[in-house]
mmCIF file of C-alpha atoms in Angstrom:
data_model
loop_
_atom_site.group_PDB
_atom_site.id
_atom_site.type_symbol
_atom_site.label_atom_id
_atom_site.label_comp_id
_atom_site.label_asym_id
_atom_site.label_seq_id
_atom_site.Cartn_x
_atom_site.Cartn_y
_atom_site.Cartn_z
ATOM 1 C CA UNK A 1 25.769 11.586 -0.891
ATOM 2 C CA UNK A 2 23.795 9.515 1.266
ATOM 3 C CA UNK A 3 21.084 7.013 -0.555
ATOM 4 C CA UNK A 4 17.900 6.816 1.212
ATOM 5 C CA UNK A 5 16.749 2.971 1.313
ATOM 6 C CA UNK A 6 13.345 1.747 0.564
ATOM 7 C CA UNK A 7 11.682 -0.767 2.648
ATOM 8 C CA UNK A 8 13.275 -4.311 3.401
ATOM 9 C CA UNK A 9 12.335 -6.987 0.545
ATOM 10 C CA UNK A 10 10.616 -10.308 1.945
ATOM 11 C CA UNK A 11 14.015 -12.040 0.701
ATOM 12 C CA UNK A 12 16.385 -9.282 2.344
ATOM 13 C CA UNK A 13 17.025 -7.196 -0.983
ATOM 14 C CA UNK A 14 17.010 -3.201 -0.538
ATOM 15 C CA UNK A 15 16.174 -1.313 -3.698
ATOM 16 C CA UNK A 16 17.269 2.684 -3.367
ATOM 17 C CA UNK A 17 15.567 5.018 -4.515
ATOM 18 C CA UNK A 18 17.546 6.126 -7.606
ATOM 19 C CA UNK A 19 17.589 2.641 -9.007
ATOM 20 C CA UNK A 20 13.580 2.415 -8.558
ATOM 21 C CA UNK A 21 13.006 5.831 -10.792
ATOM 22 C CA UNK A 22 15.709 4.069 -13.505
ATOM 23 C CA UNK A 23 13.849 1.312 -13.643
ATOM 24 C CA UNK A 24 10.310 3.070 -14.127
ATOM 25 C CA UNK A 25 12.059 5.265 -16.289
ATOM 26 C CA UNK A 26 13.645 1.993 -18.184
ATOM 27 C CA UNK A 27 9.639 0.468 -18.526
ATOM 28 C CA UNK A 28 8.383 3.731 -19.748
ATOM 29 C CA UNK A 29 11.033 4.216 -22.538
ATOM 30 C CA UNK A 30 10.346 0.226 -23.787
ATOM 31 C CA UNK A 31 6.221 0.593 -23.812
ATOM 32 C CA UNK A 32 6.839 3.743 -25.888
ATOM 33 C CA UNK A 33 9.206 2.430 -28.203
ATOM 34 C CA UNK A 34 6.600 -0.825 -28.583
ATOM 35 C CA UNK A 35 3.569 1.946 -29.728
ATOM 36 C CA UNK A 36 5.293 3.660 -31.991
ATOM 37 C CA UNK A 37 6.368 0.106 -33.222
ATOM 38 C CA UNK A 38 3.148 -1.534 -33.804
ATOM 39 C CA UNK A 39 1.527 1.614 -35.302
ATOM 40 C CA UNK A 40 4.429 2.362 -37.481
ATOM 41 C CA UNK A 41 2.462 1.087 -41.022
ATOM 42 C CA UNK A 42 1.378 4.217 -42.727
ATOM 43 C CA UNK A 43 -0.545 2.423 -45.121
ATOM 44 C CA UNK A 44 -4.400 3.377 -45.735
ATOM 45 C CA UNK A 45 -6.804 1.788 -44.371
ATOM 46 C CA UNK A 46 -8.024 0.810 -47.920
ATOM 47 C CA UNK A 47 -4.571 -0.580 -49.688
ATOM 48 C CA UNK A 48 -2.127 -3.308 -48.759
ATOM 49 C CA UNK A 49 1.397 -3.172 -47.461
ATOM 50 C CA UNK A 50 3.494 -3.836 -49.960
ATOM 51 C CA UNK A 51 7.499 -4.729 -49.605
ATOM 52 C CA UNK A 52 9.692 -5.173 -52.908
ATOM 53 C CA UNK A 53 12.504 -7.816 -53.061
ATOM 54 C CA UNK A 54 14.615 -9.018 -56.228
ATOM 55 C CA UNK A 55 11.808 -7.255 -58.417
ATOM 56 C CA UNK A 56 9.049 -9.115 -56.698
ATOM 57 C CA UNK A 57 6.205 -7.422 -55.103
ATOM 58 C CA UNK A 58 4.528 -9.233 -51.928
ATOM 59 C CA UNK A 59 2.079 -8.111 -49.503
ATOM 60 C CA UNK A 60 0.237 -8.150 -46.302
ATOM 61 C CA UNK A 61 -3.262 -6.626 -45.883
ATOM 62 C CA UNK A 62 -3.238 -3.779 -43.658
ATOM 63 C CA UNK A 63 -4.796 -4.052 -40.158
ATOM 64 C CA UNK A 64 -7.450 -2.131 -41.517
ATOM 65 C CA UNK A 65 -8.792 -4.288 -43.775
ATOM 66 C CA UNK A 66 -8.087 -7.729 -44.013
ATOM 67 C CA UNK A 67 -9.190 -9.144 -46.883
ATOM 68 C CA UNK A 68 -7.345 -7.216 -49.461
ATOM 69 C CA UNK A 69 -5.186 -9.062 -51.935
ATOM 70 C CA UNK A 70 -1.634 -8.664 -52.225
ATOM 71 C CA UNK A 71 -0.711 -7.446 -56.286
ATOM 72 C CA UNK A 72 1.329 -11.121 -57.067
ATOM 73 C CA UNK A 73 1.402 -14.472 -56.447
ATOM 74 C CA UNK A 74 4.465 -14.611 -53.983
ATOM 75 C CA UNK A 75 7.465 -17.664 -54.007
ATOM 76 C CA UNK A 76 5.659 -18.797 -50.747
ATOM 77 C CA UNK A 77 2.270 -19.188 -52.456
ATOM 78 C CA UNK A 78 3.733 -21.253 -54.901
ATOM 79 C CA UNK A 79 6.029 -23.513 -52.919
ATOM 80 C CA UNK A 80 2.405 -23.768 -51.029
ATOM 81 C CA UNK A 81 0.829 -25.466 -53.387
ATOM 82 C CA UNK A 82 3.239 -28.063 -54.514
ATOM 83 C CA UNK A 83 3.532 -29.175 -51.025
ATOM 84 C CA UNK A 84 -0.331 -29.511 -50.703
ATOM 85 C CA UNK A 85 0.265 -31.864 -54.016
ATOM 86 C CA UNK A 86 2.837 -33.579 -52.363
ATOM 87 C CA UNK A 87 0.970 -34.193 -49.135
ATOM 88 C CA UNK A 88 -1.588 -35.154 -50.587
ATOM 89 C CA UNK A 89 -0.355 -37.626 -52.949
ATOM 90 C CA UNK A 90 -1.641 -36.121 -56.118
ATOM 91 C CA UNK A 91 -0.203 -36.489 -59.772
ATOM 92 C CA UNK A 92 -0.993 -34.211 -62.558
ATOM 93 C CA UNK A 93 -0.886 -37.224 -64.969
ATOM 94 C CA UNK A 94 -3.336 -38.883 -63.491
ATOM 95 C CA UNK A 95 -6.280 -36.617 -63.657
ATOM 96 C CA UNK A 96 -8.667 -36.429 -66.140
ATOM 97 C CA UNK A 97 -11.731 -33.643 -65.534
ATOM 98 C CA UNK A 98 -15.188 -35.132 -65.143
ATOM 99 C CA UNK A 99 -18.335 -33.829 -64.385
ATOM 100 C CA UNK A 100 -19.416 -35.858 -61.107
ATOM 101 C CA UNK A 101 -19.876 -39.420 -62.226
ATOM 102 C CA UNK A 102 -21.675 -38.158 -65.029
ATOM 103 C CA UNK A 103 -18.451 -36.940 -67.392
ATOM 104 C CA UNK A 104 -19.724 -34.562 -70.276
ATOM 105 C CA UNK A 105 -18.377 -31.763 -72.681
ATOM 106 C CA UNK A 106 -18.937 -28.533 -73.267
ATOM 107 C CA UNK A 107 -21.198 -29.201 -76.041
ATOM 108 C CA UNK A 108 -23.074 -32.066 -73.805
ATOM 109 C CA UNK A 109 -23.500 -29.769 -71.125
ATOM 110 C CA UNK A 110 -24.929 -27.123 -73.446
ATOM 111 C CA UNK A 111 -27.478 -29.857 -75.294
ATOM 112 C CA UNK A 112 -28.542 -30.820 -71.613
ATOM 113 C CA UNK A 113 -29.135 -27.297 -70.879
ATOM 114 C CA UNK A 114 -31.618 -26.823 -73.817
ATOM 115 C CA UNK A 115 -32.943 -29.843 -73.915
ATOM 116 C CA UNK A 116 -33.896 -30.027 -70.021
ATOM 117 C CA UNK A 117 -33.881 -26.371 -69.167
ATOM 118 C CA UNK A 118 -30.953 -27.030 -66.836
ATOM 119 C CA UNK A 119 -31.096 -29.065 -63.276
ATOM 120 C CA UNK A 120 -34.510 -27.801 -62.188
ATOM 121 C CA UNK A 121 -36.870 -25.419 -63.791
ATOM 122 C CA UNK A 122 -39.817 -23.348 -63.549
ATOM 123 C CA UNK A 123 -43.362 -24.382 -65.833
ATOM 124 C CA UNK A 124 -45.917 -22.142 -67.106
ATOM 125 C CA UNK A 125 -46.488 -18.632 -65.715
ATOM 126 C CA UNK A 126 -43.443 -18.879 -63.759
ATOM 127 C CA UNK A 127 -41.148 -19.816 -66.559
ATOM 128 C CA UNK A 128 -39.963 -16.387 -67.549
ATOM 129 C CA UNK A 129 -39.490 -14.938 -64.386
ATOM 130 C CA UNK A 130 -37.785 -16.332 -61.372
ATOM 131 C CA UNK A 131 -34.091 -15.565 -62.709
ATOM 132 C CA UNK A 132 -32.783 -11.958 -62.026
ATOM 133 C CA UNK A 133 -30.602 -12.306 -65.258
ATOM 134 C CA UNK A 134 -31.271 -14.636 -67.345
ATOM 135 C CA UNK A 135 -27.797 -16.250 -68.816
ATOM 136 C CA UNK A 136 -27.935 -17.849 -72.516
ATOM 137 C CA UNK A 137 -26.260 -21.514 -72.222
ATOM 138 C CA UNK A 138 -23.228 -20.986 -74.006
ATOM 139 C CA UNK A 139 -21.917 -18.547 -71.318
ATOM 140 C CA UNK A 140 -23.334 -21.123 -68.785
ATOM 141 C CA UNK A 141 -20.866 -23.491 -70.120
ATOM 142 C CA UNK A 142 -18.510 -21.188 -70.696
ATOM 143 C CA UNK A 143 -17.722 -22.072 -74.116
ATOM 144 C CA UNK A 144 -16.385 -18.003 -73.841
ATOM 145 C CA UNK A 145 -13.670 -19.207 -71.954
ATOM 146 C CA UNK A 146 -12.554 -20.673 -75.424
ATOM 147 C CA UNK A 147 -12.706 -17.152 -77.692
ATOM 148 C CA UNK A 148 -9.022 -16.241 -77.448
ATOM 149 C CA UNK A 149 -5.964 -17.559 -78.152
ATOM 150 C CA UNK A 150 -4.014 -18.569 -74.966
ATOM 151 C CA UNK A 151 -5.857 -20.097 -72.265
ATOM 152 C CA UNK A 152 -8.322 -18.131 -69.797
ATOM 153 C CA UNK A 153 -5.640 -18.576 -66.440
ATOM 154 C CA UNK A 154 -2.964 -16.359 -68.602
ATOM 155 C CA UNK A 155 -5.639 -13.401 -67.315
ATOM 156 C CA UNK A 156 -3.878 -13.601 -64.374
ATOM 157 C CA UNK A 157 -0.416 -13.600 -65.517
ATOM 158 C CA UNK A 158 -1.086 -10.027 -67.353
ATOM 159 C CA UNK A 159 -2.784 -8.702 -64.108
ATOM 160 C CA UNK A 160 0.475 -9.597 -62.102
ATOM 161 C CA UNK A 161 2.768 -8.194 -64.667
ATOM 162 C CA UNK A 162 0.755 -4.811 -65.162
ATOM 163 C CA UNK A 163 0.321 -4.327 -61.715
ATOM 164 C CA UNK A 164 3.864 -5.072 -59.895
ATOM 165 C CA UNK A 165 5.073 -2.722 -63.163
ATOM 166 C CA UNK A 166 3.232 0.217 -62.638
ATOM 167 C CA UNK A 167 3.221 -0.346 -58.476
ATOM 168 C CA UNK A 168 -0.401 -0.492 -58.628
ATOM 169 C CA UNK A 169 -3.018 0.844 -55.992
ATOM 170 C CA UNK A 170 -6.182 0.524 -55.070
ATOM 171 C CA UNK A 171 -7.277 3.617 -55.891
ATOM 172 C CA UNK A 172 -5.095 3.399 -59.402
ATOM 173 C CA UNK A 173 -7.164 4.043 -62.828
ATOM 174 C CA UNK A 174 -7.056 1.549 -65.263
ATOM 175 C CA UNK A 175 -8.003 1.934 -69.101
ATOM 176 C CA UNK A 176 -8.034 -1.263 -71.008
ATOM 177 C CA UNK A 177 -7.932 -1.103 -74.794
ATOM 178 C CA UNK A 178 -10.467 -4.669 -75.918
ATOM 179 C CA UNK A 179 -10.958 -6.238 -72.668
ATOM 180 C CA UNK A 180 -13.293 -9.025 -74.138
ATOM 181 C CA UNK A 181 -14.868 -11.215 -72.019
ATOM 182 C CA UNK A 182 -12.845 -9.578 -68.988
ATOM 183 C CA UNK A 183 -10.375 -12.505 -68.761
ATOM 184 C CA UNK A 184 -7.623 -9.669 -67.403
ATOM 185 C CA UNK A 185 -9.965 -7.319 -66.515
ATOM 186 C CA UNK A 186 -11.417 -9.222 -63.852
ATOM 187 C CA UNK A 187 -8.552 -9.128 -62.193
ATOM 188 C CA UNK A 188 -8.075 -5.370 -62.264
ATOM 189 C CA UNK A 189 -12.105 -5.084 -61.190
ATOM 190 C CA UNK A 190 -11.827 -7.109 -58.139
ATOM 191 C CA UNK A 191 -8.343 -5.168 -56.713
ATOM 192 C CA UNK A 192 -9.869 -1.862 -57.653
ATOM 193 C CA UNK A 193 -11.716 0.414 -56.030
ATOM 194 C CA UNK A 194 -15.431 0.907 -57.694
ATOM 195 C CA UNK A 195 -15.805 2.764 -60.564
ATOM 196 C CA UNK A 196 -11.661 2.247 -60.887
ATOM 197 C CA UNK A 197 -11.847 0.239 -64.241
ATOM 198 C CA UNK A 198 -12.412 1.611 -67.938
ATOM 199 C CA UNK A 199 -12.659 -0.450 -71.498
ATOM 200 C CA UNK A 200 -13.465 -0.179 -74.278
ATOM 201 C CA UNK A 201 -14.510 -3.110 -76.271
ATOM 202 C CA UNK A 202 -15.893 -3.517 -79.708
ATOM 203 C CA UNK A 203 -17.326 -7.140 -79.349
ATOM 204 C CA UNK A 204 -21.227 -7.641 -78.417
ATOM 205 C CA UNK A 205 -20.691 -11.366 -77.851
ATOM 206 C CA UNK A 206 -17.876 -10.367 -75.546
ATOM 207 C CA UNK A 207 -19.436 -7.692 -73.596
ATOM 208 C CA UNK A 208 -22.282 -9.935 -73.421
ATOM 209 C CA UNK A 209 -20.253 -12.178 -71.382
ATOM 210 C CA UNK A 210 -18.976 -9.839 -69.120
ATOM 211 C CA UNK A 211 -21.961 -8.364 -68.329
ATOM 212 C CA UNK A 212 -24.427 -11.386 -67.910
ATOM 213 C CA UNK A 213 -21.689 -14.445 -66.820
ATOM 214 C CA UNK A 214 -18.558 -12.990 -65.629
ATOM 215 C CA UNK A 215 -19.424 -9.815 -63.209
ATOM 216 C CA UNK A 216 -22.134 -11.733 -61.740
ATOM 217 C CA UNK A 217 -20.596 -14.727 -61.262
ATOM 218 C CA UNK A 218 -17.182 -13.159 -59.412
ATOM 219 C CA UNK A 219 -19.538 -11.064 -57.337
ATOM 220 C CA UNK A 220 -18.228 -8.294 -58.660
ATOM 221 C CA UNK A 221 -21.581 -5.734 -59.871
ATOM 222 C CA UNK A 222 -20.823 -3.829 -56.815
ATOM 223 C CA UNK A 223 -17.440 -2.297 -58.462
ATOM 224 C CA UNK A 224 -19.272 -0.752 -61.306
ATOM 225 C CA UNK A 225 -16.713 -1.025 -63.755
ATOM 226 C CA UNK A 226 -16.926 1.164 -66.885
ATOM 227 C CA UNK A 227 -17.172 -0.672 -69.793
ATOM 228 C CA UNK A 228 -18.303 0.855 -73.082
ATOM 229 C CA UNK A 229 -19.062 -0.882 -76.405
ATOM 230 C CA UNK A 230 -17.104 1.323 -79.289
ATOM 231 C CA UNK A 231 -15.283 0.770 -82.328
ATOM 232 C CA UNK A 232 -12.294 3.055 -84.056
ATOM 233 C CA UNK A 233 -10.697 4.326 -81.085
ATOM 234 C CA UNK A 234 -13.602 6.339 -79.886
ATOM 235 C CA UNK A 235 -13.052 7.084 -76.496
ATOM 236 C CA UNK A 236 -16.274 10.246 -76.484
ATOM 237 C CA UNK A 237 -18.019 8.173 -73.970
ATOM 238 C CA UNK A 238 -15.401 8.238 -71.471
ATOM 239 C CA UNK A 239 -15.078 11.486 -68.909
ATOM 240 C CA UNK A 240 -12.532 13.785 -70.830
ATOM 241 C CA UNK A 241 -11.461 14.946 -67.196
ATOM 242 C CA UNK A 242 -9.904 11.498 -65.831
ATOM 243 C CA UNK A 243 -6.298 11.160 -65.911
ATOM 244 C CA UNK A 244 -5.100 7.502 -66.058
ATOM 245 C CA UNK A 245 -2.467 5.396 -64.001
ATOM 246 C CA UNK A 246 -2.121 2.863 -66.638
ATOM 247 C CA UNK A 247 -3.556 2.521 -70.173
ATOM 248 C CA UNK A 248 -3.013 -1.056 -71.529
ATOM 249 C CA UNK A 249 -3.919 -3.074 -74.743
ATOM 250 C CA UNK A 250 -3.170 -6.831 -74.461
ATOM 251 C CA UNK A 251 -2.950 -8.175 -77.988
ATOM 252 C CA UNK A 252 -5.156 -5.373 -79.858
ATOM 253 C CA UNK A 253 -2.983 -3.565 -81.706
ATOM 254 C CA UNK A 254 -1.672 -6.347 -83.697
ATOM 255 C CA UNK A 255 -5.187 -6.608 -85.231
ATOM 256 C CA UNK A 256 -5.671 -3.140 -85.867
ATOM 257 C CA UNK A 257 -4.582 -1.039 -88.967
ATOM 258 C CA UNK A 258 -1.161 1.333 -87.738
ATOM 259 C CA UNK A 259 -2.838 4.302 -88.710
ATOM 260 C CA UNK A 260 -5.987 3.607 -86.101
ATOM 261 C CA UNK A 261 -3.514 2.911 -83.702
ATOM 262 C CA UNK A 262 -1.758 6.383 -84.099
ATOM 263 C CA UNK A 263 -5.272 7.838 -83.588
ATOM 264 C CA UNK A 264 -6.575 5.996 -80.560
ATOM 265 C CA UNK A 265 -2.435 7.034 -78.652
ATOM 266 C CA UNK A 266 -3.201 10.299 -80.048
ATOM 267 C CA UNK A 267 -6.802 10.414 -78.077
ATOM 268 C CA UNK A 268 -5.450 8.998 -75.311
ATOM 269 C CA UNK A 269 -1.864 10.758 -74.747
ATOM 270 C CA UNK A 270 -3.047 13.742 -72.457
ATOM 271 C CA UNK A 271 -5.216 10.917 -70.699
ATOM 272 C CA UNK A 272 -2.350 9.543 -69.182
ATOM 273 C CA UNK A 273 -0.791 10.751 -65.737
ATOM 274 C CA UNK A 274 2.383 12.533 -66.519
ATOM 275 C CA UNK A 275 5.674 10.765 -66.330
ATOM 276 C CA UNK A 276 4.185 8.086 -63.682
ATOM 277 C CA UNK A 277 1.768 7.138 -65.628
ATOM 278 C CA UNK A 278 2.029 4.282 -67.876
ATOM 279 C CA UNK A 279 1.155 3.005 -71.627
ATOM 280 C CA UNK A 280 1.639 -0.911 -71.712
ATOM 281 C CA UNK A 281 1.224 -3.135 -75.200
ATOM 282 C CA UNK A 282 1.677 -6.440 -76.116
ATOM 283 C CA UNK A 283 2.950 -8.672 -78.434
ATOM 284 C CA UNK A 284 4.280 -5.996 -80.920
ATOM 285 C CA UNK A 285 4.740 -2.420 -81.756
ATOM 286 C CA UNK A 286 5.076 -2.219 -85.135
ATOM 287 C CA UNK A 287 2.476 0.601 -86.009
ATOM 288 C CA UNK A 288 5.964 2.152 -84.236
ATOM 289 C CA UNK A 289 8.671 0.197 -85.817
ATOM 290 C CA UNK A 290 7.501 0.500 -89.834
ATOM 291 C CA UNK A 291 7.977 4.176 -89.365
ATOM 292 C CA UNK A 292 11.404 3.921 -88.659
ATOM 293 C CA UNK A 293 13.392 4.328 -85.217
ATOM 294 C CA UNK A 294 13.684 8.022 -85.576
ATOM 295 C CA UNK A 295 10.560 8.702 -87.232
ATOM 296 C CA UNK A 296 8.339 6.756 -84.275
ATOM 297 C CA UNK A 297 10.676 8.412 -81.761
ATOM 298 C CA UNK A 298 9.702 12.295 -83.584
ATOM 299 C CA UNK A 299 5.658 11.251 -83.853
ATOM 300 C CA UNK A 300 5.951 10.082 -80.144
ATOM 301 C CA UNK A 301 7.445 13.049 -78.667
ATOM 302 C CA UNK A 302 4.775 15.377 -80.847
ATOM 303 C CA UNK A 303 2.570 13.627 -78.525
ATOM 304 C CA UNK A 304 4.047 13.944 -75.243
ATOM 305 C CA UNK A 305 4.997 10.390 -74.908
ATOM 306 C CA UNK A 306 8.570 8.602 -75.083
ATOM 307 C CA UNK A 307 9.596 4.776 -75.350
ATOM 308 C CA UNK A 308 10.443 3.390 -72.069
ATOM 309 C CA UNK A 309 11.915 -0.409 -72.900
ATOM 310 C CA UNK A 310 10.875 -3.689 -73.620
ATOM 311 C CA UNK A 311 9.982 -6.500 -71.623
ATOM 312 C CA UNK A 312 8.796 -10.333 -71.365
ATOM 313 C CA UNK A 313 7.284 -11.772 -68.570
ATOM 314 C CA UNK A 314 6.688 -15.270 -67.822
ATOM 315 C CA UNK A 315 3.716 -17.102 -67.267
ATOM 316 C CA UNK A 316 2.642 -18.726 -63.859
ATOM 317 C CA UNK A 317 0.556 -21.931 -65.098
ATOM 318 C CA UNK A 318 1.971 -22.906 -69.008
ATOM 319 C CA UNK A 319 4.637 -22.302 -70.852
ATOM 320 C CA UNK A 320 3.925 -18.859 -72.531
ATOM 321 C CA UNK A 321 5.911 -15.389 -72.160
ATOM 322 C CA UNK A 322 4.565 -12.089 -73.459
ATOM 323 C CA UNK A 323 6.685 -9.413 -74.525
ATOM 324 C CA UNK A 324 5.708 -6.067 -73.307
ATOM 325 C CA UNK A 325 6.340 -2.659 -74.853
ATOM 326 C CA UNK A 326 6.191 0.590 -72.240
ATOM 327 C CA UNK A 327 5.878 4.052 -73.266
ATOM 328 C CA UNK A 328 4.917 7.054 -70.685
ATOM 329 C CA UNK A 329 4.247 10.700 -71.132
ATOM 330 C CA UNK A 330 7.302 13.078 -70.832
ATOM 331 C CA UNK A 331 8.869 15.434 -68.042
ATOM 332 C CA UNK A 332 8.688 18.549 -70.517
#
C-alpha cells in the first residue's frame, strides 16, 4: 500500500500520514485519561476526603471547600510539631506560663477583673451597655476549664476517638448525654454542620459556660447547636422524628443510678440509626454488668440494641486512656 508523505520537515524528517492520526489519536487518549483523573474525588462539596490506613483516619479537604478539618490528628501533624520544637530550640522543662511580664493566677486575674472592671471600661450611662453579652469573670478566666476531672485538651482526644469510630460526617447527628461546659462538644460543633449537635445537660453553671464563654469565643453561634437543660433522662424537648448517627455519654453514667440509665437507653433506643448507628459510653457499664451477662444481653435485645465490644483509646497530650463500651441497634 503506498503511504502518502506529508510535507518535508525543516530538518529533513517526513511524517506519513498514518503516524500523524496515531499520534493525535495518542494526545487525545492521555488528556482524557488526565480529566477523568483530576475529577475522580466523588466527595461532596461539603465533607472531606478521607483515606483509612492501619486504623487511622486522615484527610484532605475537598476542592470544594478548603477549610474543612480532617476527623484526627494524623502521624504527620504530630511529627510536625516536635520538629517545630526542635528547630526552634524549645524545652518543655523550661517553661513556666506567665501572663506578659505581669505573671498572675486565676484567682489574680479574677480579683483584677472586679476590682478594675477589666483592661478598659465604660463609666456612667454607658456602663451597662456596650457589651453584646456580658460574660461573668469566672468564665473570663476560665476557672470552668477546671470543673472536671481530666484536663480540658482530653476534649479532643474523645472527639478523635468518637469520630474515626463511627466514620463520622459532616452531615452526621450527634446526641451527647452531659456535655458540660462543651469541652468535647466543641469539637463535634465546629466539624458539624448547623443544627448537627444535640445535649442534654443538667448543669446551669455549665450551660452557662457554653452559652456565654465557649460558643462565642470559638466563633461558633452560627452552628446553632441544640443544647437543652434537663434532668432524669428527659429527652421531650428533643424532635421525636430525628434519628441519630451516634449517641454518646462521656463519664455520665457512672454518676447516675442503673435504673435511670435503663430509662434514658430505653428513650433513646429507636433514636438511634439502625445497625450503623452507634451508642458509645465511657469509663464503665455496670448498670449492664450487675445484671448479669445474660440478663443485660436479654434487657438489651428487648430494646433493639446488642453489645458491640470494648475499647481504650489513648490520649494525644497526657498520659490518660479511656475505655469505651459500644452498643448499636440490631439487624432484626
Amino acid at each position: 500500500m503506498a503511504l502518502i508523505a506529508s510535507p518535508v520537515m525543516s530538518k529533513g524528517i517526513v511524517v506519513t500520514v498514518p503516524a500523524l492520526v496515531l499520534s493525535v489519536l495518542g494526545i487525545t487518549f492521555f488528556l482524557f485519561f488526565l480529566r477523568f483523573t483530576l475529577s475522580s474525588c466523588s466527595c461532596p462539596s461539603s465533607n472531606t476526603c478521607l483515606s483509612i490506613e492501619n486504623g487511622v483516619v486522615s484527610g484532605t479537604p475537598s476542592s470544594g471547600n478548603a477549610n474543612a478539618m480532617p476527623l484526627t490528628t494524623t502521624h504527620e501533624d504530630v511529627e510536625w510539631v516536635r520538629d517545630q520544637i526542635r528547630v526552634n530550640g524549645l524545652h518543655m522543662h523550661d517553661n513556666v506560663l506567665r501572663k506578659g511580664i505581669n505573671p498572675r493566677t486565676r484567682a489574680q486575674q479574677l480579683q483584677d477583673l472586679r476590682e478594675f472592671k477589666g483592661i478598659s471600661h465604660y463609666e456612667g450611662v454607658d456602663s451597662d451597655n456596650h457589651t453584646a453579652l456580658p460574660c461573668p469573670g469566672e468564665l473570663l478566666v476560665e476557672e470552668h476549664h477546671s470543673n472536671y476531672g481530666e484536663p480540658w485538651a482530653g476534649g479532643r482526644d474523645v472527639f478523635e476517638f468518637l469520630a474515626q469510630s463511627t466514620k463520622l460526617r459532616p452531615d452526621s447527628l450527634v446526641l451527647e448525654i452531659g456535655c458540660g461546659t462543651l469541652r468535647v462538644g466543641l469539637h463535634f460543633i465546629r466539624y458539624l454542620n448547623p443544627d448537627h449537635y444535640h445535649c442534654l445537660e443538667k448543669d446551669e453553671l455549665s450551660l452557662m459556660a457554653a452559652f456565654r464563654y465557649e460558643l462565642p469565643s470559638q466563633g461558633l453561634l452560627f452552628k446553632r447547636p441544640l443544647i437543652v437543660k434537663g434532668d432524669d433522662m428527659d429527652f421531650s424537648k428533643f424532635d421525636s422524628g430525628v434519628i441519630y448517627d451516634l449517641i454518646y455519654a462521656s463519664a455520665v453514667f457512672l454518676h447516675m443510678p442503673d435504673k435511670l440509665v435503663w430509662v434514658g437507653i430505653e428513650r433513646l433506643a429507636a433514636r438511634l440509626k439502625p445497625y450503623d448507628g452507634r451508642i458509645f459510653v465511657s469509663h464503665n457499664m455496670k448498670f449492664c454488668s450487675r445484671l448479669g451477662g445474660e440478663e443485660c444481653t436479654k434487657r438489651l435485645t428487648s430494646l433493639g440494641l446488642e453489645y458491640v465490644g470494648k475499647h481504650t483509646h489513648d490520649s494525644l497530650l497526657f498520659n490518660h486512656y479511656e475505655i469505651w463500651f459500644e452498643f448499636r441497634r440490631s439487624r432484626a
